Structure formats: structure tokens, C-alpha cells
GROMACS .gro file of C-alpha atoms in nm:
model
  309
    1ALA     CA    1   6.707  13.197   2.998
    2ASP     CA    2   6.913  13.110   3.308
    3GLU     CA    3   6.945  12.848   3.579
    4ARG     CA    4   6.649  12.957   3.789
    5PRO     CA    5   6.425  12.671   3.910
    6VAL     CA    6   6.133  12.546   3.705
    7GLY     CA    7   5.827  12.763   3.771
    8ASP     CA    8   6.033  13.063   3.880
    9PHE     CA    9   5.978  13.286   3.578
   10VAL     CA   10   5.911  13.659   3.550
   11VAL     CA   11   5.716  13.822   3.266
   12THR     CA   12   5.742  14.200   3.237
   13PRO     CA   13   5.567  14.420   2.978
   14GLN     CA   14   5.803  14.664   2.808
   15ARG     CA   15   5.718  14.969   2.600
   16THR     CA   16   5.717  14.781   2.269
   17SER     CA   17   5.781  14.422   2.375
   18ILE     CA   18   5.753  14.166   2.654
   19LEU     CA   19   6.055  14.056   2.859
   20ALA     CA   20   6.047  13.704   3.002
   21HIS     CA   21   6.307  13.560   3.239
   22VAL     CA   22   6.278  13.180   3.242
   23GLY     CA   23   6.496  12.893   3.350
   24VAL     CA   24   6.665  12.671   3.090
   25GLY     CA   25   6.445  12.380   3.200
   26GLU     CA   26   6.115  12.570   3.190
   27ALA     CA   27   5.844  12.403   2.981
   28TYR     CA   28   5.606  12.614   2.775
   29GLY     CA   29   5.320  12.522   3.006
   30GLY     CA   30   4.984  12.676   3.079
   31ASP     CA   31   5.102  12.905   3.360
   32LEU     CA   32   5.376  13.056   3.143
   33ARG     CA   33   5.145  13.094   2.844
   34ILE     CA   34   4.880  13.266   3.054
   35SER     CA   35   5.142  13.499   3.203
   36LEU     CA   36   5.274  13.593   2.859
   37ALA     CA   37   4.922  13.647   2.726
   38THR     CA   38   4.839  13.861   3.030
   39ALA     CA   39   5.129  14.091   2.946
   40ILE     CA   40   4.985  14.131   2.596
   41VAL     CA   41   4.634  14.200   2.728
   42GLN     CA   42   4.779  14.465   2.961
   43ARG     CA   43   4.859  14.678   2.658
   44TRP     CA   44   4.483  14.740   2.650
   45ILE     CA   45   4.370  14.681   3.007
   46GLY     CA   46   4.601  14.907   3.202
   47ARG     CA   47   4.728  15.130   2.925
   48ILE     CA   48   4.416  15.215   2.725
   49LEU     CA   49   4.148  15.111   2.974
   50TRP     CA   50   4.196  15.248   3.324
   51LEU     CA   51   3.931  15.307   3.589
   52GLY     CA   52   3.963  15.582   3.847
   53PRO     CA   53   4.265  15.796   3.937
   54ALA     CA   54   4.617  15.696   3.834
   55GLU     CA   55   4.746  15.689   4.191
   56PRO     CA   56   4.783  15.469   4.376
   57ALA     CA   57   4.826  15.231   4.084
   58ALA     CA   58   4.770  14.932   4.314
   59ALA     CA   59   4.407  15.039   4.357
   60ALA     CA   60   4.340  14.923   4.001
   61GLN     CA   61   4.533  14.594   4.019
   62TRP     CA   62   4.210  14.395   4.046
   63LEU     CA   63   4.147  14.520   3.689
   64THR     CA   64   4.494  14.562   3.537
   65GLY     CA   65   4.627  14.241   3.691
   66GLY     CA   66   4.328  14.023   3.777
   67VAL     CA   67   4.077  14.096   3.501
   68ALA     CA   68   4.363  14.104   3.249
   69ARG     CA   69   4.467  13.754   3.358
   70PHE     CA   70   4.106  13.637   3.325
   71VAL     CA   71   4.095  13.771   2.967
   72ALA     CA   72   4.424  13.600   2.881
   73ARG     CA   73   4.304  13.267   3.021
   74GLU     CA   74   3.969  13.282   2.841
   75LEU     CA   75   4.116  13.373   2.503
   76LEU     CA   76   4.387  13.107   2.522
   77GLN     CA   77   4.129  12.841   2.606
   78ARG     CA   78   3.890  12.963   2.338
   79TYR     CA   79   4.154  12.926   2.068
   80GLY     CA   80   4.291  12.596   2.195
   81LEU     CA   81   4.620  12.737   2.322
   82ILE     CA   82   4.576  12.589   2.669
   83THR     CA   83   4.403  12.263   2.759
   84LEU     CA   84   4.109  12.246   2.996
   85THR     CA   85   4.338  12.071   3.244
   86GLU     CA   86   4.567  12.376   3.234
   87TYR     CA   87   4.259  12.599   3.259
   88GLY     CA   88   4.147  12.419   3.575
   89ALA     CA   89   4.498  12.434   3.719
   90GLU     CA   90   4.493  12.812   3.681
   91ILE     CA   91   4.159  12.837   3.863
   92ASN     CA   92   4.289  12.614   4.143
   93ARG     CA   93   4.609  12.818   4.169
   94LEU     CA   94   4.404  13.133   4.227
   95LEU     CA   95   4.183  12.958   4.482
   96SER     CA   96   4.488  12.817   4.660
   97LEU     CA   97   4.645  13.161   4.686
   98LEU     CA   98   4.339  13.301   4.860
   99ALA     CA   99   4.309  12.990   5.078
  100ALA     CA  100   4.666  13.000   5.204
  101SER     CA  101   4.757  13.369   5.209
  102PRO     CA  102   4.755  13.537   5.552
  103LEU     CA  103   4.624  13.846   5.371
  104ALA     CA  104   4.322  13.673   5.216
  105SER     CA  105   4.070  13.844   5.447
  106VAL     CA  106   4.230  14.190   5.438
  107PRO     CA  107   4.012  14.458   5.271
  108ASN     CA  108   4.134  14.589   4.936
  109ALA     CA  109   4.205  14.939   5.065
  110ASP     CA  110   4.442  14.797   5.327
  111LEU     CA  111   4.614  14.578   5.068
  112VAL     CA  112   4.666  14.885   4.849
  113ARG     CA  113   4.822  15.074   5.140
  114ARG     CA  114   5.046  14.777   5.215
  115GLY     CA  115   5.167  14.786   4.856
  116ASP     CA  116   5.399  14.484   4.852
  117ALA     CA  117   5.415  14.179   4.626
  118GLN     CA  118   5.222  13.960   4.869
  119ALA     CA  119   4.933  14.206   4.877
  120ALA     CA  120   4.941  14.246   4.499
  121ALA     CA  121   4.912  13.869   4.450
  122VAL     CA  122   4.592  13.864   4.658
  123ILE     CA  123   4.442  14.159   4.468
  124VAL     CA  124   4.518  13.995   4.132
  125ALA     CA  125   4.372  13.659   4.240
  126ARG     CA  126   4.056  13.828   4.364
  127GLY     CA  127   4.022  14.018   4.037
  128ALA     CA  128   4.064  13.710   3.819
  129LEU     CA  129   3.811  13.505   4.016
  130TYR     CA  130   3.565  13.794   4.040
  131ALA     CA  131   3.582  13.836   3.661
  132THR     CA  132   3.510  13.463   3.624
  133VAL     CA  133   3.190  13.501   3.828
  134VAL     CA  134   3.079  13.816   3.643
  135ASP     CA  135   3.139  13.646   3.309
  136ARG     CA  136   2.924  13.349   3.411
  137GLN     CA  137   2.643  13.576   3.530
  138LEU     CA  138   2.646  13.773   3.204
  139ARG     CA  139   2.643  13.456   2.995
  140ALA     CA  140   2.356  13.309   3.198
  141ARG     CA  141   2.150  13.622   3.143
  142GLU     CA  142   2.233  13.649   2.772
  143GLY     CA  143   2.187  13.288   2.666
  144GLY     CA  144   2.555  13.200   2.669
  145GLN     CA  145   2.653  13.490   2.444
  146GLY     CA  146   2.863  13.797   2.506
  147GLY     CA  147   3.001  13.760   2.853
  148LEU     CA  148   3.253  13.990   3.016
  149LEU     CA  149   3.483  13.998   2.713
  150SER     CA  150   3.225  14.183   2.506
  151GLU     CA  151   3.168  14.437   2.783
  152LEU     CA  152   3.542  14.493   2.816
  153ARG     CA  153   3.564  14.561   2.442
  154GLU     CA  154   3.297  14.830   2.480
  155LEU     CA  155   3.481  14.988   2.773
  156VAL     CA  156   3.809  14.988   2.579
  157MET     CA  157   3.637  15.156   2.282
  158LYS     CA  158   3.489  15.416   2.516
  159ALA     CA  159   3.832  15.482   2.668
  160VAL     CA  160   3.982  15.521   2.320
  161LYS     CA  161   3.710  15.768   2.228
  162VAL     CA  162   3.754  15.992   2.533
  163ARG     CA  163   4.135  15.941   2.545
  164ALA     CA  164   4.128  15.939   2.922
  165ALA     CA  165   4.075  15.714   3.220
  166LEU     CA  166   3.713  15.624   3.284
  167PRO     CA  167   3.557  15.688   3.625
  168ARG     CA  168   3.527  15.388   3.852
  169SER     CA  169   3.150  15.422   3.828
  170ALA     CA  170   3.170  15.326   3.458
  171TRP     CA  171   3.238  14.964   3.556
  172ALA     CA  172   2.937  14.934   3.785
  173ALA     CA  173   2.711  15.121   3.543
  174ALA     CA  174   2.802  14.888   3.255
  175LEU     CA  175   2.744  14.573   3.460
  176ASP     CA  176   2.423  14.704   3.618
  177ARG     CA  177   2.285  14.762   3.270
  178ARG     CA  178   2.385  14.420   3.138
  179LEU     CA  179   2.282  14.225   3.448
  180GLY     CA  180   1.962  14.415   3.513
  181ALA     CA  181   2.051  14.435   3.882
  182PRO     CA  182   2.303  14.614   4.107
  183SER     CA  183   2.652  14.469   4.059
  184THR     CA  184   2.822  14.653   4.345
  185PRO     CA  185   2.744  14.391   4.616
  186LEU     CA  186   2.934  14.126   4.417
  187PHE     CA  187   3.226  14.365   4.368
  188ASP     CA  188   3.231  14.446   4.737
  189ARG     CA  189   3.236  14.078   4.841
  190TRP     CA  190   3.510  13.975   4.599
  191ILE     CA  191   3.724  14.287   4.569
  192ALA     CA  192   3.656  14.559   4.825
  193GLN     CA  193   3.614  14.336   5.132
  194GLY     CA  194   3.755  14.005   5.011
  195THR     CA  195   3.497  13.801   5.203
  196GLU     CA  196   3.409  13.581   4.904
  197ARG     CA  197   3.663  13.313   4.819
  198LYS     CA  198   3.450  13.037   4.669
  199LEU     CA  199   3.317  12.996   4.314
  200PRO     CA  200   2.972  12.855   4.229
  201PRO     CA  201   3.026  12.477   4.198
  202THR     CA  202   2.893  12.455   3.840
  203ILE     CA  203   3.073  12.762   3.708
  204LEU     CA  204   3.322  12.566   3.494
  205GLY     CA  205   3.059  12.346   3.333
  206ARG     CA  206   3.008  11.972   3.310
  207CYS     CA  207   3.375  11.892   3.253
  208PHE     CA  208   3.473  11.994   3.607
  209VAL     CA  209   3.359  11.875   3.947
  210ALA     CA  210   3.391  12.105   4.246
  211GLY     CA  211   3.531  11.964   4.567
  212GLN     CA  212   3.788  12.046   4.831
  213ARG     CA  213   4.163  12.016   4.851
  214ARG     CA  214   4.433  12.089   5.104
  215TYR     CA  215   4.654  12.370   4.978
  216PRO     CA  216   4.999  12.436   5.126
  217GLU     CA  217   5.083  12.784   5.248
  218TYR     CA  218   5.377  12.964   5.088
  219SER     CA  219   5.641  12.991   5.360
  220PRO     CA  220   6.004  13.072   5.271
  221GLY     CA  221   6.102  13.009   5.632
  222PHE     CA  222   6.277  13.343   5.686
  223ASP     CA  223   6.214  13.713   5.621
  224LEU     CA  224   6.282  13.745   5.249
  225ASP     CA  225   6.199  14.115   5.242
  226LYS     CA  226   6.439  14.218   5.517
  227THR     CA  227   6.721  13.977   5.434
  228ILE     CA  228   6.891  14.163   5.149
  229PRO     CA  229   7.142  13.965   4.938
  230GLY     CA  230   7.495  14.098   4.974
  231VAL     CA  231   7.392  14.351   5.239
  232THR     CA  232   7.236  14.186   5.545
  233SER     CA  233   7.494  14.020   5.769
  234GLY     CA  234   7.273  13.724   5.862
  235ILE     CA  235   6.943  13.553   5.788
  236LEU     CA  236   6.665  13.753   5.951
  237GLY     CA  237   6.352  13.592   6.090
  238LEU     CA  238   6.471  13.234   6.037
  239ALA     CA  239   6.191  13.007   6.162
  240GLY     CA  240   6.316  12.720   6.374
  241GLY     CA  241   6.187  12.398   6.226
  242GLY     CA  242   6.066  12.584   5.916
  243PRO     CA  243   6.138  12.475   5.558
  244ALA     CA  244   6.456  12.683   5.523
  245ALA     CA  245   6.599  12.566   5.855
  246ARG     CA  246   6.516  12.204   5.771
  247ALA     CA  247   6.703  12.246   5.443
  248GLY     CA  248   7.014  12.354   5.634
  249LEU     CA  249   6.997  12.735   5.637
  250LEU     CA  250   7.162  12.894   5.942
  251ALA     CA  251   7.089  13.231   6.098
  252THR     CA  252   7.460  13.316   6.066
  253ASP     CA  253   7.468  13.255   5.690
  254ARG     CA  254   7.510  13.554   5.460
  255LEU     CA  255   7.266  13.558   5.170
  256VAL     CA  256   7.438  13.605   4.834
  257ARG     CA  257   7.162  13.525   4.583
  258VAL     CA  258   6.804  13.402   4.596
  259ARG     CA  259   6.575  13.250   4.336
  260HIS     CA  260   6.210  13.202   4.422
  261ARG     CA  261   5.859  13.274   4.301
  262ARG     CA  262   5.670  13.456   4.569
  263GLY     CA  263   5.341  13.295   4.665
  264ARG     CA  264   5.417  12.962   4.497
  265PRO     CA  265   5.488  12.680   4.746
  266ASP     CA  266   5.528  12.438   4.453
  267VAL     CA  267   5.827  12.628   4.308
  268GLU     CA  268   6.169  12.548   4.451
  269VAL     CA  269   6.363  12.816   4.639
  270GLN     CA  270   6.733  12.834   4.555
  271LEU     CA  271   6.958  13.017   4.798
  272VAL     CA  272   7.328  13.082   4.756
  273VAL     CA  273   7.477  13.167   5.095
  274GLU     CA  274   7.823  13.239   5.228
  275ARG     CA  275   7.931  13.030   5.526
  276ALA     CA  276   8.281  13.022   5.672
  277GLY     CA  277   8.424  13.183   5.360
  278ARG     CA  278   8.259  12.939   5.117
  279GLU     CA  279   7.949  12.963   4.901
  280LEU     CA  280   7.682  12.697   4.946
  281THR     CA  281   7.360  12.635   4.752
  282ILE     CA  282   7.048  12.543   4.948
  283ARG     CA  283   6.734  12.420   4.773
  284TYR     CA  284   6.391  12.351   4.921
  285LEU     CA  285   6.017  12.387   4.865
  286PRO     CA  286   5.868  12.681   5.064
  287VAL     CA  287   5.582  12.477   5.209
  288GLY     CA  288   5.418  12.579   5.536
  289ASP     CA  289   5.085  12.492   5.695
  290THR     CA  290   4.804  12.353   5.480
  291HIS     CA  291   4.455  12.496   5.436
  292THR     CA  292   4.139  12.328   5.306
  293ALA     CA  293   3.954  12.515   5.031
  294GLN     CA  294   3.762  12.472   4.709
  295ALA     CA  295   3.919  12.296   4.410
  296PHE     CA  296   3.800  12.182   4.068
  297GLU     CA  297   3.883  11.844   3.916
  298ARG     CA  298   3.872  11.774   3.544
  299VAL     CA  299   3.620  11.502   3.458
  300ALA     CA  300   3.792  11.224   3.264
  301GLY     CA  301   3.665  11.090   2.934
  302ILE     CA  302   3.516  11.409   2.788
  303PRO     CA  303   3.722  11.575   2.511
  304ASP     CA  304   3.796  11.946   2.550
  305THR     CA  305   3.598  12.013   2.231
  306GLN     CA  306   3.280  11.885   2.398
  307CYS     CA  307   3.312  12.100   2.708
  308HIS     CA  308   3.102  12.414   2.706
  309ARG     CA  309   3.043  12.645   2.999
   0.00000   0.00000   0.00000
């Protein structure tokens, strides 16, 4: 634990463990629990189950990042380890990322070639939402049973048996068989092309109502990638009137340290800069323009135990 701002945590799978960097004031909330559970799931989805060639690894992030996060969310909710309010917040976070990201409409192949954290966040969000839709379609066809989790178990068992990565076609073949119809068009809309960014309004069941919300765009207010702490002589790409400038950051400041959570406008940015021989700390929320998109609101008065999708 350290003094990073609340919400600015990093969870990294290790060979035999999981490493989490969290701030001393971080609550054990739904987002953190889902992130920790995702790291556990990635020991199967990503290590044992892999689709297609190993390189570039980013080409499989819709599965290893997005579908893995879907699995973590579903299992935590199933066993009562996150509330439905936290469940809905996770769905809205994914929708907000696609609503506000300037890369939301970029095809997957171009995101893979770009290969940075901003592109990865979009791929993961697409994968998690796509898996949510596939799961609902499978459950609707099979009377509420099975779903995507059961199909993933079969794919993992197949990967264990062959001790190798499965071809990408294995995913489509499995879903085609279970759905009784071609599944590739849905994959193309959500993953390959990224043209779909809205869930069916009843997908979360009677305990959620679909509507719209204005989501803020993540905007640090300067070029975080090119302004290297301890190296760059000034602040590059400082936007006049942007959130960093309004908080007091100057183009002549020298960046010493930065704490932030990329893609999260609700998580405070903490900058330590050197100015006139002294170190200053600047804090602000990286909020830019707002975008209207789909959101789900938890219906009051219905206990979690009575909510079934």
C-alpha cells in the first residue's frame, strides 16, 4: 500500500501470485474485487486457454482481458461477493469507456497495431460487454441454463487436452453450435469493427432500468505518454484551459512523479512537479468533454436475492 489516490490501483498477475498496488485509503470495493478476481481467472483464460497465434498478444485481449473480466464479474455476483449495485457500476464503467474514448470507433486490428494502454482499455471493454451479450443469448436459447461460463469450461478442457492454443475458429464454431446460428456477425460488430456500443435494454433483468447518462471523457490535460518523469524538461502538450492547467500546472514545470489511473476520469491525478527549485504537488480530476450514452440504474426496493437475469 502507498499514498496513491483512491481508485488508482494496479493488479498484476505473477507466476504464482497476484501483486496489487493500492493506496492506504483504498476500500475493498467492487472494482478492486473484480480486478483481483480477473487476475485469478487469467490463470486459465490467457495461460491455458488461448485462441490464435501468440503474437501479437494484444490481438487476444478481447478474450484474455475482456472475457476474463466478464467471468470474474459473473462469478463474484453469483457467490454474493459483489452487490448488484457494484455489478451495475461495472457495466456502466465499461459503457462509459466506450462512450468517451476517442478510440471507441477504431477497428480492433488498428487498436492492436497501436498497442498502447488506451487501445488496450477499449479492447478489454469491448470484450467484456460482448461476452455479456453472448451469455444472455446462450441463456435465452437454453432456458436460463449454461450460458457462456459453461462453454468456456469446455474450451478450457479442450485446451488442456491438446496442450496448445486453439485456433480462432474454435470460438465461432462453439458458439455457432450452441446458438444454432452464425455468431461471427455479433463478434464483428462488438470486437472486430467496434460499431456496437449498446446493450439490449433488458439484458440485466428486472432489477435494472436502461437509460442514458452523460459520461465525462478522460483527459489528463497534457501528453502523459511523452512527458517522462525526471527526463522531460517541461510539460508537453499542456492544454490551455484544460483540467491540468486549471489546477495550476505550467508548461515550464518539470514532472517528478505522477499517480493516475488511465481512462478513469473519476480517479484523481496526483502530480509532483519541480518549479523554481521546489517540489509542488498538484491534484485534479482528469475530466474533459462529456458524452451521452447508455447507462443502467438499479431498481430500488428489490433485494439482490430476488433478481434473476
